[in-house]
Short mmCIF file of C-alpha atoms in Angstrom, two decimals:
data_model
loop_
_atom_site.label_atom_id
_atom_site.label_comp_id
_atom_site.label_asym_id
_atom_site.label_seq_id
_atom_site.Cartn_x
_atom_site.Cartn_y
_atom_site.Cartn_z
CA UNK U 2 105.25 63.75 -15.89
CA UNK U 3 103.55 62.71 -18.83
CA UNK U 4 103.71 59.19 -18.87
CA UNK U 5 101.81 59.29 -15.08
CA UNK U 6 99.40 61.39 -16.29
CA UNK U 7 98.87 58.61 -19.26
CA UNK U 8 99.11 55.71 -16.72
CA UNK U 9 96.17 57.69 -14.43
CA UNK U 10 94.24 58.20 -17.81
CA UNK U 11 94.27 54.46 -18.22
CA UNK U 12 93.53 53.50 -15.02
CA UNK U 13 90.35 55.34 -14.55
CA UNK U 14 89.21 54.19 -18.28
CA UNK U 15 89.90 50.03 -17.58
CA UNK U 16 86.40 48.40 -16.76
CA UNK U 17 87.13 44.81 -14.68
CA UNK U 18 85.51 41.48 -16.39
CA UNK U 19 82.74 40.56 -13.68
CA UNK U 20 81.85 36.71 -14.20
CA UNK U 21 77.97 35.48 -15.71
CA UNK U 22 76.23 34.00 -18.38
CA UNK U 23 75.93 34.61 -21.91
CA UNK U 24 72.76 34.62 -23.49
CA UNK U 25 73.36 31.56 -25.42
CA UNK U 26 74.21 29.50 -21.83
CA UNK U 27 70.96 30.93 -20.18
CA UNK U 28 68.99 29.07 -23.49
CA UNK U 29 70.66 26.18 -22.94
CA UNK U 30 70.01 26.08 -19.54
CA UNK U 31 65.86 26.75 -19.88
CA UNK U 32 66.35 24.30 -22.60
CA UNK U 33 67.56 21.59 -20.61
CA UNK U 34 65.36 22.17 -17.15
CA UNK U 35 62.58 22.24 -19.63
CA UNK U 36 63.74 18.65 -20.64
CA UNK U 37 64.02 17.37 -17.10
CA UNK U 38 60.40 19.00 -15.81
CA UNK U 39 58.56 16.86 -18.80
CA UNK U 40 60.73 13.58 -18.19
CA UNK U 41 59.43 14.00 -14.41
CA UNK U 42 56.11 14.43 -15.22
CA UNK U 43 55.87 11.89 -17.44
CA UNK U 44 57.28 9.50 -14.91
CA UNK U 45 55.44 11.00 -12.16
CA UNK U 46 51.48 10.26 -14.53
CA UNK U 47 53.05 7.39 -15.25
CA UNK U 48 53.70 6.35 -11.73
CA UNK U 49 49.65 7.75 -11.17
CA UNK U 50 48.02 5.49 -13.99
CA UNK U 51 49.98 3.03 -12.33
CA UNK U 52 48.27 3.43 -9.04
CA UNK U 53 45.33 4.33 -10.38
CA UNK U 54 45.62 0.53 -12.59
CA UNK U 55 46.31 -0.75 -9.03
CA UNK U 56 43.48 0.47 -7.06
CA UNK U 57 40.75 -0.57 -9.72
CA UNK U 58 42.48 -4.14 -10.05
CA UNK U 59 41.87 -4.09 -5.95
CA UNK U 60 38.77 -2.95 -6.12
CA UNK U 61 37.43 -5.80 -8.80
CA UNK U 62 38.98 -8.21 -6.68
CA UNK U 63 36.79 -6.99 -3.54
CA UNK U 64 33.68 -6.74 -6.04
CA UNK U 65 34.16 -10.24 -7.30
CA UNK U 66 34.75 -12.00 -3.80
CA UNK U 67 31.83 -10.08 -1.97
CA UNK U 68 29.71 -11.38 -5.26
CA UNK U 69 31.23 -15.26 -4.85
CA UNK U 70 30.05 -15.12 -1.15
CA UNK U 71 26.87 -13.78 -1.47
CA UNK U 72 25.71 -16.25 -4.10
CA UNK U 73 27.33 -19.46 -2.55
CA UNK U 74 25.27 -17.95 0.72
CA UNK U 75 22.10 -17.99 -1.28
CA UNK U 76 22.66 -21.02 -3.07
CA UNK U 77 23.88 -22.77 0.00
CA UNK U 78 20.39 -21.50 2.24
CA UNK U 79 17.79 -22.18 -0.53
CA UNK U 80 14.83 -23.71 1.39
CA UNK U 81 13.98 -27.36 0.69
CA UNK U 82 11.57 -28.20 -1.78
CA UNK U 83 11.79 -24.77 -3.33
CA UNK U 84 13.67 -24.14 -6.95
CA UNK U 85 15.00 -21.21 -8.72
CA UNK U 86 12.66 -19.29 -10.79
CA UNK U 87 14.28 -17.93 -13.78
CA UNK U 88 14.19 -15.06 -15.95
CA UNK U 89 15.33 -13.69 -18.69
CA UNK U 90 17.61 -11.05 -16.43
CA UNK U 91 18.62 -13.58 -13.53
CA UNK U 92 16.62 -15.82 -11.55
CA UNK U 93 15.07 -15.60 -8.10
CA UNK U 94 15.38 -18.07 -5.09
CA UNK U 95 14.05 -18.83 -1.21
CA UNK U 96 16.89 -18.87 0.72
CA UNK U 97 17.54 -18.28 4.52
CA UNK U 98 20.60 -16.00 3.81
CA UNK U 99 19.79 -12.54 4.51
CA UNK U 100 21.00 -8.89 5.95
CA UNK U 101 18.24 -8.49 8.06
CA UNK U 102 18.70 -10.30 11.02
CA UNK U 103 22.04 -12.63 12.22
CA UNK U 104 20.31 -16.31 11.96
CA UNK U 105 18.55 -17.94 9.05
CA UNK U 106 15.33 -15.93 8.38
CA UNK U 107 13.06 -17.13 5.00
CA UNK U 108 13.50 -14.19 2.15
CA UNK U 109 12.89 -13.97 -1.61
CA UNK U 110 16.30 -13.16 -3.18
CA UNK U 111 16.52 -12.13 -6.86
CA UNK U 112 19.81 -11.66 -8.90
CA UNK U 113 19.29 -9.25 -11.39
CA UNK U 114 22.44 -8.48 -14.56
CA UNK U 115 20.42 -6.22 -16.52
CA UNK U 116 21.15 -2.42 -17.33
CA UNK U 117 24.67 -3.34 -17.57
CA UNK U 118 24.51 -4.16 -13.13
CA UNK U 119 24.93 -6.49 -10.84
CA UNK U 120 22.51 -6.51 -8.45
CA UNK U 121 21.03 -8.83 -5.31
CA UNK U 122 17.34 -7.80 -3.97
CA UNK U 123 16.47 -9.58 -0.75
CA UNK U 124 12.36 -9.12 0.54
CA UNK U 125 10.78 -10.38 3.06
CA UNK U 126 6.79 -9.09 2.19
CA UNK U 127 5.61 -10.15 6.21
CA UNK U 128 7.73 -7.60 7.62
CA UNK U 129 7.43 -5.41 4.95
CA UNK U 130 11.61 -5.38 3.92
CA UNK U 131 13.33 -4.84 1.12
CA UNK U 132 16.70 -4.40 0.41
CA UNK U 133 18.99 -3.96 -2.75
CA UNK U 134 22.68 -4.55 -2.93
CA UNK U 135 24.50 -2.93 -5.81
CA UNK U 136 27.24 -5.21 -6.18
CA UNK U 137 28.85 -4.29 -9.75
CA UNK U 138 27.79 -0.82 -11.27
CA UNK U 139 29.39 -1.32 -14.52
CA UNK U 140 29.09 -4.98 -16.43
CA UNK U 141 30.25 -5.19 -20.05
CA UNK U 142 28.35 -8.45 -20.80
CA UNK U 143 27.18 -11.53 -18.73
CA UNK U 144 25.95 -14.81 -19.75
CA UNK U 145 24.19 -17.46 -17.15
CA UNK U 146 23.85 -21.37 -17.94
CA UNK U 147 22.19 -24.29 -15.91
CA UNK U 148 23.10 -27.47 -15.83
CA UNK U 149 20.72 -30.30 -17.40
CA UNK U 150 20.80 -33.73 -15.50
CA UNK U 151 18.78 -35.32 -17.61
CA UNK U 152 20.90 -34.92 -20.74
CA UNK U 153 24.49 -34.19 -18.93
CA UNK U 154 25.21 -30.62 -20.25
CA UNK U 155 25.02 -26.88 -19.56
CA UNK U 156 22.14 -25.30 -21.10
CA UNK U 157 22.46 -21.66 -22.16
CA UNK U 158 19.76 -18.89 -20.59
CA UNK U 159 17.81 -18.53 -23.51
CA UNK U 160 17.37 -22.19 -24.59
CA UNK U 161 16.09 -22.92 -20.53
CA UNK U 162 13.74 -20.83 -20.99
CA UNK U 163 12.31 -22.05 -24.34
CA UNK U 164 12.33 -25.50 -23.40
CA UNK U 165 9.84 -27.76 -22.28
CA UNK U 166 9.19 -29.85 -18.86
CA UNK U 167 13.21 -29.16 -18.01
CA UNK U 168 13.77 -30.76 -14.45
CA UNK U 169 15.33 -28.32 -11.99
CA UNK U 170 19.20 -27.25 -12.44
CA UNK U 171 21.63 -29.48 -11.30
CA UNK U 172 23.97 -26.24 -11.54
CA UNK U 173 24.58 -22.75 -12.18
CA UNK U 174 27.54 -21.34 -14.25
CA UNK U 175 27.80 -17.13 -14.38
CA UNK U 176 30.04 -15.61 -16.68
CA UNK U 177 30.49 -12.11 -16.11
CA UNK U 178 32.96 -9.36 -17.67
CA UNK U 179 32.99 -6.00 -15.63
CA UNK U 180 34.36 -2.92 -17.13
CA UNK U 181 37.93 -2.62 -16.56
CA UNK U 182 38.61 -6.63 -16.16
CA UNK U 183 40.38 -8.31 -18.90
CA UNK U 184 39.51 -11.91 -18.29
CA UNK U 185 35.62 -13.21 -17.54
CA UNK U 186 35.05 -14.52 -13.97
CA UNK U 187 33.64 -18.28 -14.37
CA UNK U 188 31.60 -18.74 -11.54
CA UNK U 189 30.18 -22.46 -11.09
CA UNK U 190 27.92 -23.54 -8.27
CA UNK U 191 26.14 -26.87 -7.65
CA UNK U 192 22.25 -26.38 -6.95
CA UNK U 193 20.89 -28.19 -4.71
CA UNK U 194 18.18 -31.01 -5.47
CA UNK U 195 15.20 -32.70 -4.33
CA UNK U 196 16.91 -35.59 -3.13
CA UNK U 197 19.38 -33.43 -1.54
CA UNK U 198 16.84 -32.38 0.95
CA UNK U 199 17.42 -33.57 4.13
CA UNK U 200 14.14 -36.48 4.98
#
């Protein structure tokens, strides 16, 4: 009799081992999710600045083709027996290329680099138009030479406009360095000349 009672006694005493963590495992575990959320969000801003790297690389492309095109369209439409005036911030030509209208119509067109911009002004006074084109909003630095005829070599901005009885450019070279663009866009364009006009 006594050694049931003892075996009951023992019975009801006896707790079962239920299966789970120690405290130690649940540290390691925050630990190591902890580790894996910051390795994916590093790769995750780096795949952003990536992106991010693409899209303004795109969007200097855009900026430095639409630029191209407009100038060689000015350049190319300049009206006969008419030359670039120059200034210490651009220069300003009569061309036929314009936004107005779809054909050639006469307009003033000034390029302007200053204030750290690009920017294209077309005006045509007779019917009272004016238009500006922002074409790059943020230039680190620009330089713009003409070429001399008369002596065979580009002439910086500055020295064209301190020197004396220059003919008119035989050609236009724009450097220009926008924000965000490691290498300078060299853009060269032939101007035309008097003789070029046709008789």
């Amino acid at each position: 009799m006594t050694p049931r009672n003892a075996s009951t006694h023992h019975d009801s005493c006896s707790t079962p081992s239920l299966p789970g963590f120690t405290l130690v495992e649940i540290l390691v575990a925050l630990v190591v999710a902890g580790m894996l959320i910051a390795l994916l969000a590093a790769i995750l801003g780096r795949g952003v600045v990536a992106s991010s790297a693409l899209e303004e690389t795109v969007e200097n492309q855009r900026s430095r083709v639409v630029l191209h095109r407009l100038l060689s369209m000015d350049l190319r439409g300049m009206l006969p027996e008419t030359e670039l005036t120059i200034t210490e911030h651009g220069f300003t030509l009569e061309t036929v290329a314009n936004h107005l209208v779809p054909g050639p119509l006469p307009m003033t067109v000034t390029w302007d680099f200053s204030q750290r911009q690009v920017r294209r002004t077309e005006e045509q006074p007779d019917l009272d138009y004016v238009q500006e084109l922002l074409v790059i909003s943020d230039l680190r630095a620009w330089s713009l030479a003409f070429h001399d005829l008369t002596e065979g070599r580009w002439v910086e901005l500055r020295s064209w406009l301190h020197g004396t009885q220059r003919p008119a450019p035989a050609g236009l070279r724009l450097e220009l360095r926008p924000t965000g663009v490691q290498t300078t866009w060299d853009i060269v364009h032939r101007l035309p000349l008097e003789h070029d006009a046709p008789l």
